[in-house]
Amino acid sequence: MSLIDKALAANSNYAKNYYPALGKRPAPKIAVVTCMDPRLSDLPGILGLPNSDLDVIRTGGPAVTEDVLAEIIISNRVLGTTEILLLNHTGCGFTTFTDDELNSKLSASTGDASPAPMRFFSYKDPEENTREQIKKVRPHPWIAKDILVRGFIFDVDTGRLREVEVLEHGRAA
Ligand SMILES: [Zn+2]
């Protein structure tokens, strides 16, 4: 039995106790951009905020792509979130390869190079990655100036968050 089949069986039980009120229009308060890594999945635990407050945007890395920027803008402008938390982490799988390496490996192992080069958004340093994200998000003309934008690294060994700031002219911007 696949996990999807197991999940379908579990869902019929879930639906028996489901509160229809949960299906009303969501009103999250904070956009969280984080990695697809399962260690980042317990955001209510990590952040002490209920699921209903969190608008979670997940990609590998996380990579703040044009698509992710669009989702952040929807989160602010359509859903009404007023803070943006960019959540990176230690031990990210995306630091263990380069895009070139993975393109070569997949082309060789599948015998088909036609999808290459794919953008996997690999990176080396979570701190630098966080700074780059802040630099992309903060100045965006459709992200209002009064929206908070802050970047953090979650330490997968300790469970602690550490803030990353963008230094400009020797001071935190
Ligand atoms: Zn990751």
mmCIF file of C-alpha atoms and ligand atoms in Angstrom:
data_model
loop_
_atom_site.group_PDB
_atom_site.id
_atom_site.type_symbol
_atom_site.label_atom_id
_atom_site.label_comp_id
_atom_site.label_asym_id
_atom_site.label_seq_id
_atom_site.Cartn_x
_atom_site.Cartn_y
_atom_site.Cartn_z
ATOM 1 C CA MET A 1 0.000 0.000 0.000
ATOM 2 C CA SER A 2 1.480 3.332 -0.997
ATOM 3 C CA LEU A 3 1.628 6.213 1.459
ATOM 4 C CA ILE A 4 -0.864 8.059 -0.719
ATOM 5 C CA ASP A 5 -3.340 5.169 -0.380
ATOM 6 C CA LYS A 6 -2.775 5.157 3.392
ATOM 7 C CA ALA A 7 -3.349 8.908 3.459
ATOM 8 C CA LEU A 8 -6.599 8.538 1.539
ATOM 9 C CA ALA A 9 -7.842 5.968 4.044
ATOM 10 C CA ALA A 10 -6.891 8.271 6.942
ATOM 11 C CA ASN A 11 -8.616 11.207 5.264
ATOM 12 C CA SER A 12 -12.021 9.589 5.436
ATOM 13 C CA ASN A 13 -11.624 9.468 9.233
ATOM 14 C CA TYR A 14 -10.330 13.042 9.307
ATOM 15 C CA ALA A 15 -13.342 14.292 7.403
ATOM 16 C CA LYS A 16 -15.722 12.696 9.951
ATOM 17 C CA ASN A 17 -14.530 15.136 12.641
ATOM 18 C CA TYR A 18 -13.852 18.126 10.383
ATOM 19 C CA TYR A 19 -15.263 21.503 11.417
ATOM 20 C CA PRO A 20 -16.722 23.209 8.340
ATOM 21 C CA ALA A 21 -15.735 26.565 9.925
ATOM 22 C CA LEU A 22 -12.109 25.673 9.107
ATOM 23 C CA GLY A 23 -13.003 26.072 5.438
ATOM 24 C CA LYS A 24 -13.826 29.772 5.622
ATOM 25 C CA ARG A 25 -11.565 32.352 3.971
ATOM 26 C CA PRO A 26 -8.114 32.326 5.608
ATOM 27 C CA ALA A 27 -6.697 35.451 7.258
ATOM 28 C CA PRO A 28 -3.008 34.699 7.854
ATOM 29 C CA LYS A 29 -0.890 37.403 9.507
ATOM 30 C CA ILE A 30 2.638 36.489 8.473
ATOM 31 C CA ALA A 31 4.207 35.099 5.311
ATOM 32 C CA VAL A 32 6.891 32.509 6.031
ATOM 33 C CA VAL A 33 9.210 31.605 3.168
ATOM 34 C CA THR A 34 11.047 28.428 4.013
ATOM 35 C CA CYS A 35 12.728 25.312 2.663
ATOM 36 C CA MET A 36 10.961 22.126 1.554
ATOM 37 C CA ASP A 37 13.084 20.279 4.156
ATOM 38 C CA PRO A 38 10.792 18.279 6.530
ATOM 39 C CA ARG A 39 12.736 19.608 9.532
ATOM 40 C CA LEU A 40 11.099 22.975 8.847
ATOM 41 C CA SER A 41 7.577 21.549 8.797
ATOM 42 C CA ASP A 42 6.690 22.118 12.447
ATOM 43 C CA LEU A 43 6.373 25.880 12.018
ATOM 44 C CA PRO A 44 3.723 26.275 14.762
ATOM 45 C CA GLY A 45 6.229 24.599 17.103
ATOM 46 C CA ILE A 46 9.311 26.455 15.840
ATOM 47 C CA LEU A 47 7.596 29.859 15.825
ATOM 48 C CA GLY A 48 4.935 29.451 18.515
ATOM 49 C CA LEU A 49 2.252 30.693 16.130
ATOM 50 C CA PRO A 50 -0.910 28.839 15.087
ATOM 51 C CA ASN A 51 -1.220 27.420 11.574
ATOM 52 C CA SER A 52 -4.033 29.879 10.906
ATOM 53 C CA ASP A 53 -1.607 32.838 11.295
ATOM 54 C CA LEU A 54 0.952 31.373 8.901
ATOM 55 C CA ASP A 55 0.958 31.745 5.141
ATOM 56 C CA VAL A 56 3.712 29.299 4.257
ATOM 57 C CA ILE A 57 5.573 29.540 0.955
ATOM 58 C CA ARG A 58 7.978 26.659 0.469
ATOM 59 C CA THR A 59 10.677 26.011 -2.065
ATOM 60 C CA GLY A 60 14.020 24.238 -1.980
ATOM 61 C CA GLY A 61 16.600 26.385 -0.210
ATOM 62 C CA PRO A 62 14.319 28.396 0.052
ATOM 63 C CA ALA A 63 14.920 29.993 -3.330
ATOM 64 C CA VAL A 64 13.273 33.403 -3.628
ATOM 65 C CA THR A 65 12.378 33.143 -7.309
ATOM 66 C CA GLU A 66 10.081 35.415 -9.322
ATOM 67 C CA ASP A 67 7.281 32.930 -8.530
ATOM 68 C CA VAL A 68 7.985 33.169 -4.810
ATOM 69 C CA LEU A 69 8.039 36.973 -5.004
ATOM 70 C CA ALA A 70 4.610 36.816 -6.676
ATOM 71 C CA GLU A 71 3.326 34.594 -3.860
ATOM 72 C CA ILE A 72 4.710 36.956 -1.200
ATOM 73 C CA ILE A 73 2.923 39.855 -2.920
ATOM 74 C CA ILE A 74 -0.344 37.861 -3.041
ATOM 75 C CA SER A 75 0.179 37.035 0.635
ATOM 76 C CA ASN A 76 0.507 40.742 1.528
ATOM 77 C CA ARG A 77 -1.849 42.360 -0.913
ATOM 78 C CA VAL A 78 -4.607 39.756 -1.280
ATOM 79 C CA LEU A 79 -4.531 37.757 1.954
ATOM 80 C CA GLY A 80 -3.411 40.653 4.153
ATOM 81 C CA THR A 81 -0.205 39.439 5.824
ATOM 82 C CA THR A 82 1.849 42.270 7.319
ATOM 83 C CA GLU A 83 5.168 40.556 8.082
ATOM 84 C CA ILE A 84 7.541 38.443 5.980
ATOM 85 C CA LEU A 85 9.840 35.917 7.628
ATOM 86 C CA LEU A 86 12.579 34.457 5.428
ATOM 87 C CA LEU A 87 13.512 31.181 7.097
ATOM 88 C CA ASN A 88 16.705 29.402 6.068
ATOM 89 C CA HIS A 89 18.363 26.560 7.935
ATOM 90 C CA THR A 90 21.635 24.800 8.642
ATOM 91 C CA GLY A 91 22.391 21.488 6.945
ATOM 92 C CA CYS A 92 20.374 22.300 3.821
ATOM 93 C CA GLY A 93 20.528 19.675 1.073
ATOM 94 C CA PHE A 94 20.777 22.467 -1.499
ATOM 95 C CA THR A 95 24.300 23.268 -0.225
ATOM 96 C CA THR A 96 25.517 19.728 -1.017
ATOM 97 C CA PHE A 97 25.656 20.086 -4.814
ATOM 98 C CA THR A 98 25.955 22.743 -7.479
ATOM 99 C CA ASP A 99 23.398 23.102 -10.255
ATOM 100 C CA ASP A 100 26.059 22.014 -12.762
ATOM 101 C CA GLU A 101 26.893 18.886 -10.778
ATOM 102 C CA LEU A 102 23.255 17.855 -10.409
ATOM 103 C CA ASN A 103 22.505 18.539 -14.080
ATOM 104 C CA SER A 104 25.457 16.315 -15.096
ATOM 105 C CA LYS A 105 24.531 13.592 -12.621
ATOM 106 C CA LEU A 106 20.882 13.402 -13.687
ATOM 107 C CA SER A 107 21.748 13.569 -17.372
ATOM 108 C CA ALA A 108 24.163 10.655 -16.897
ATOM 109 C CA SER A 109 21.976 8.528 -14.619
ATOM 110 C CA THR A 110 18.838 8.877 -16.761
ATOM 111 C CA GLY A 111 20.606 8.911 -20.127
ATOM 112 C CA ASP A 112 18.577 11.998 -21.091
ATOM 113 C CA ALA A 113 20.208 15.430 -21.046
ATOM 114 C CA SER A 114 17.280 17.223 -22.680
ATOM 115 C CA PRO A 115 15.962 18.945 -19.497
ATOM 116 C CA ALA A 116 19.434 20.382 -18.728
ATOM 117 C CA PRO A 117 20.300 22.957 -17.640
ATOM 118 C CA MET A 118 17.635 22.991 -14.934
ATOM 119 C CA ARG A 119 17.749 25.670 -12.250
ATOM 120 C CA PHE A 120 17.899 23.947 -8.862
ATOM 121 C CA PHE A 121 18.911 27.086 -6.939
ATOM 122 C CA SER A 122 21.715 25.376 -5.059
ATOM 123 C CA TYR A 123 23.754 27.663 -2.808
ATOM 124 C CA LYS A 124 26.717 27.479 -0.447
ATOM 125 C CA ASP A 125 26.155 29.679 2.586
ATOM 126 C CA PRO A 126 22.803 30.048 4.385
ATOM 127 C CA GLU A 127 23.791 33.445 5.768
ATOM 128 C CA GLU A 128 24.645 34.807 2.328
ATOM 129 C CA ASN A 129 21.474 33.181 0.948
ATOM 130 C CA THR A 130 19.384 34.955 3.590
ATOM 131 C CA ARG A 131 21.022 38.314 2.847
ATOM 132 C CA GLU A 132 20.348 37.896 -0.871
ATOM 133 C CA GLN A 133 16.701 37.098 -0.114
ATOM 134 C CA ILE A 134 16.282 40.227 2.011
ATOM 135 C CA LYS A 135 17.868 42.295 -0.779
ATOM 136 C CA LYS A 136 15.360 40.877 -3.285
ATOM 137 C CA VAL A 137 12.260 41.197 -1.104
ATOM 138 C CA ARG A 138 12.787 44.447 0.833
ATOM 139 C CA PRO A 139 13.093 46.895 -2.087
ATOM 140 C CA HIS A 140 10.331 45.332 -4.205
ATOM 141 C CA PRO A 141 8.014 48.184 -5.236
ATOM 142 C CA TRP A 142 4.876 46.121 -4.553
ATOM 143 C CA ILE A 143 5.951 45.143 -1.038
ATOM 144 C CA ALA A 144 4.877 48.057 1.151
ATOM 145 C CA LYS A 145 7.529 49.799 3.260
ATOM 146 C CA ASP A 146 5.599 49.183 6.476
ATOM 147 C CA ILE A 147 5.713 45.387 5.953
ATOM 148 C CA LEU A 148 8.366 43.855 8.204
ATOM 149 C CA VAL A 149 10.968 41.772 6.338
ATOM 150 C CA ARG A 150 13.352 39.750 8.505
ATOM 151 C CA GLY A 151 15.643 36.820 7.768
ATOM 152 C CA PHE A 152 16.637 33.938 10.057
ATOM 153 C CA ILE A 153 18.562 30.680 10.082
ATOM 154 C CA PHE A 154 17.049 27.727 11.937
ATOM 155 C CA ASP A 155 19.746 25.561 13.509
ATOM 156 C CA VAL A 156 18.625 21.957 12.943
ATOM 157 C CA ASP A 157 20.879 20.766 15.802
ATOM 158 C CA THR A 158 19.613 23.129 18.503
ATOM 159 C CA GLY A 159 16.185 24.226 17.264
ATOM 160 C CA ARG A 160 17.201 27.874 17.690
ATOM 161 C CA LEU A 161 16.645 30.760 15.291
ATOM 162 C CA ARG A 162 19.417 33.232 14.529
ATOM 163 C CA GLU A 163 18.688 36.535 12.804
ATOM 164 C CA VAL A 164 20.624 37.573 9.701
ATOM 165 C CA GLU A 165 20.830 41.264 8.944
ATOM 166 C CA VAL A 166 21.902 43.057 5.814
ATOM 167 C CA LEU A 167 24.785 45.376 6.586
ATOM 168 C CA GLU A 168 24.854 48.594 4.615
ATOM 169 C CA HIS A 169 27.484 51.249 5.194
ATOM 170 C CA GLY A 170 28.583 49.471 8.368
ATOM 171 C CA ARG A 171 25.179 49.379 10.044
ATOM 172 C CA ALA A 172 22.164 47.140 9.988
ATOM 173 C CA ALA A 173 19.731 48.306 7.348
HETATM 174 ZN ZN ZN B 1 16.888 23.190 2.983
#
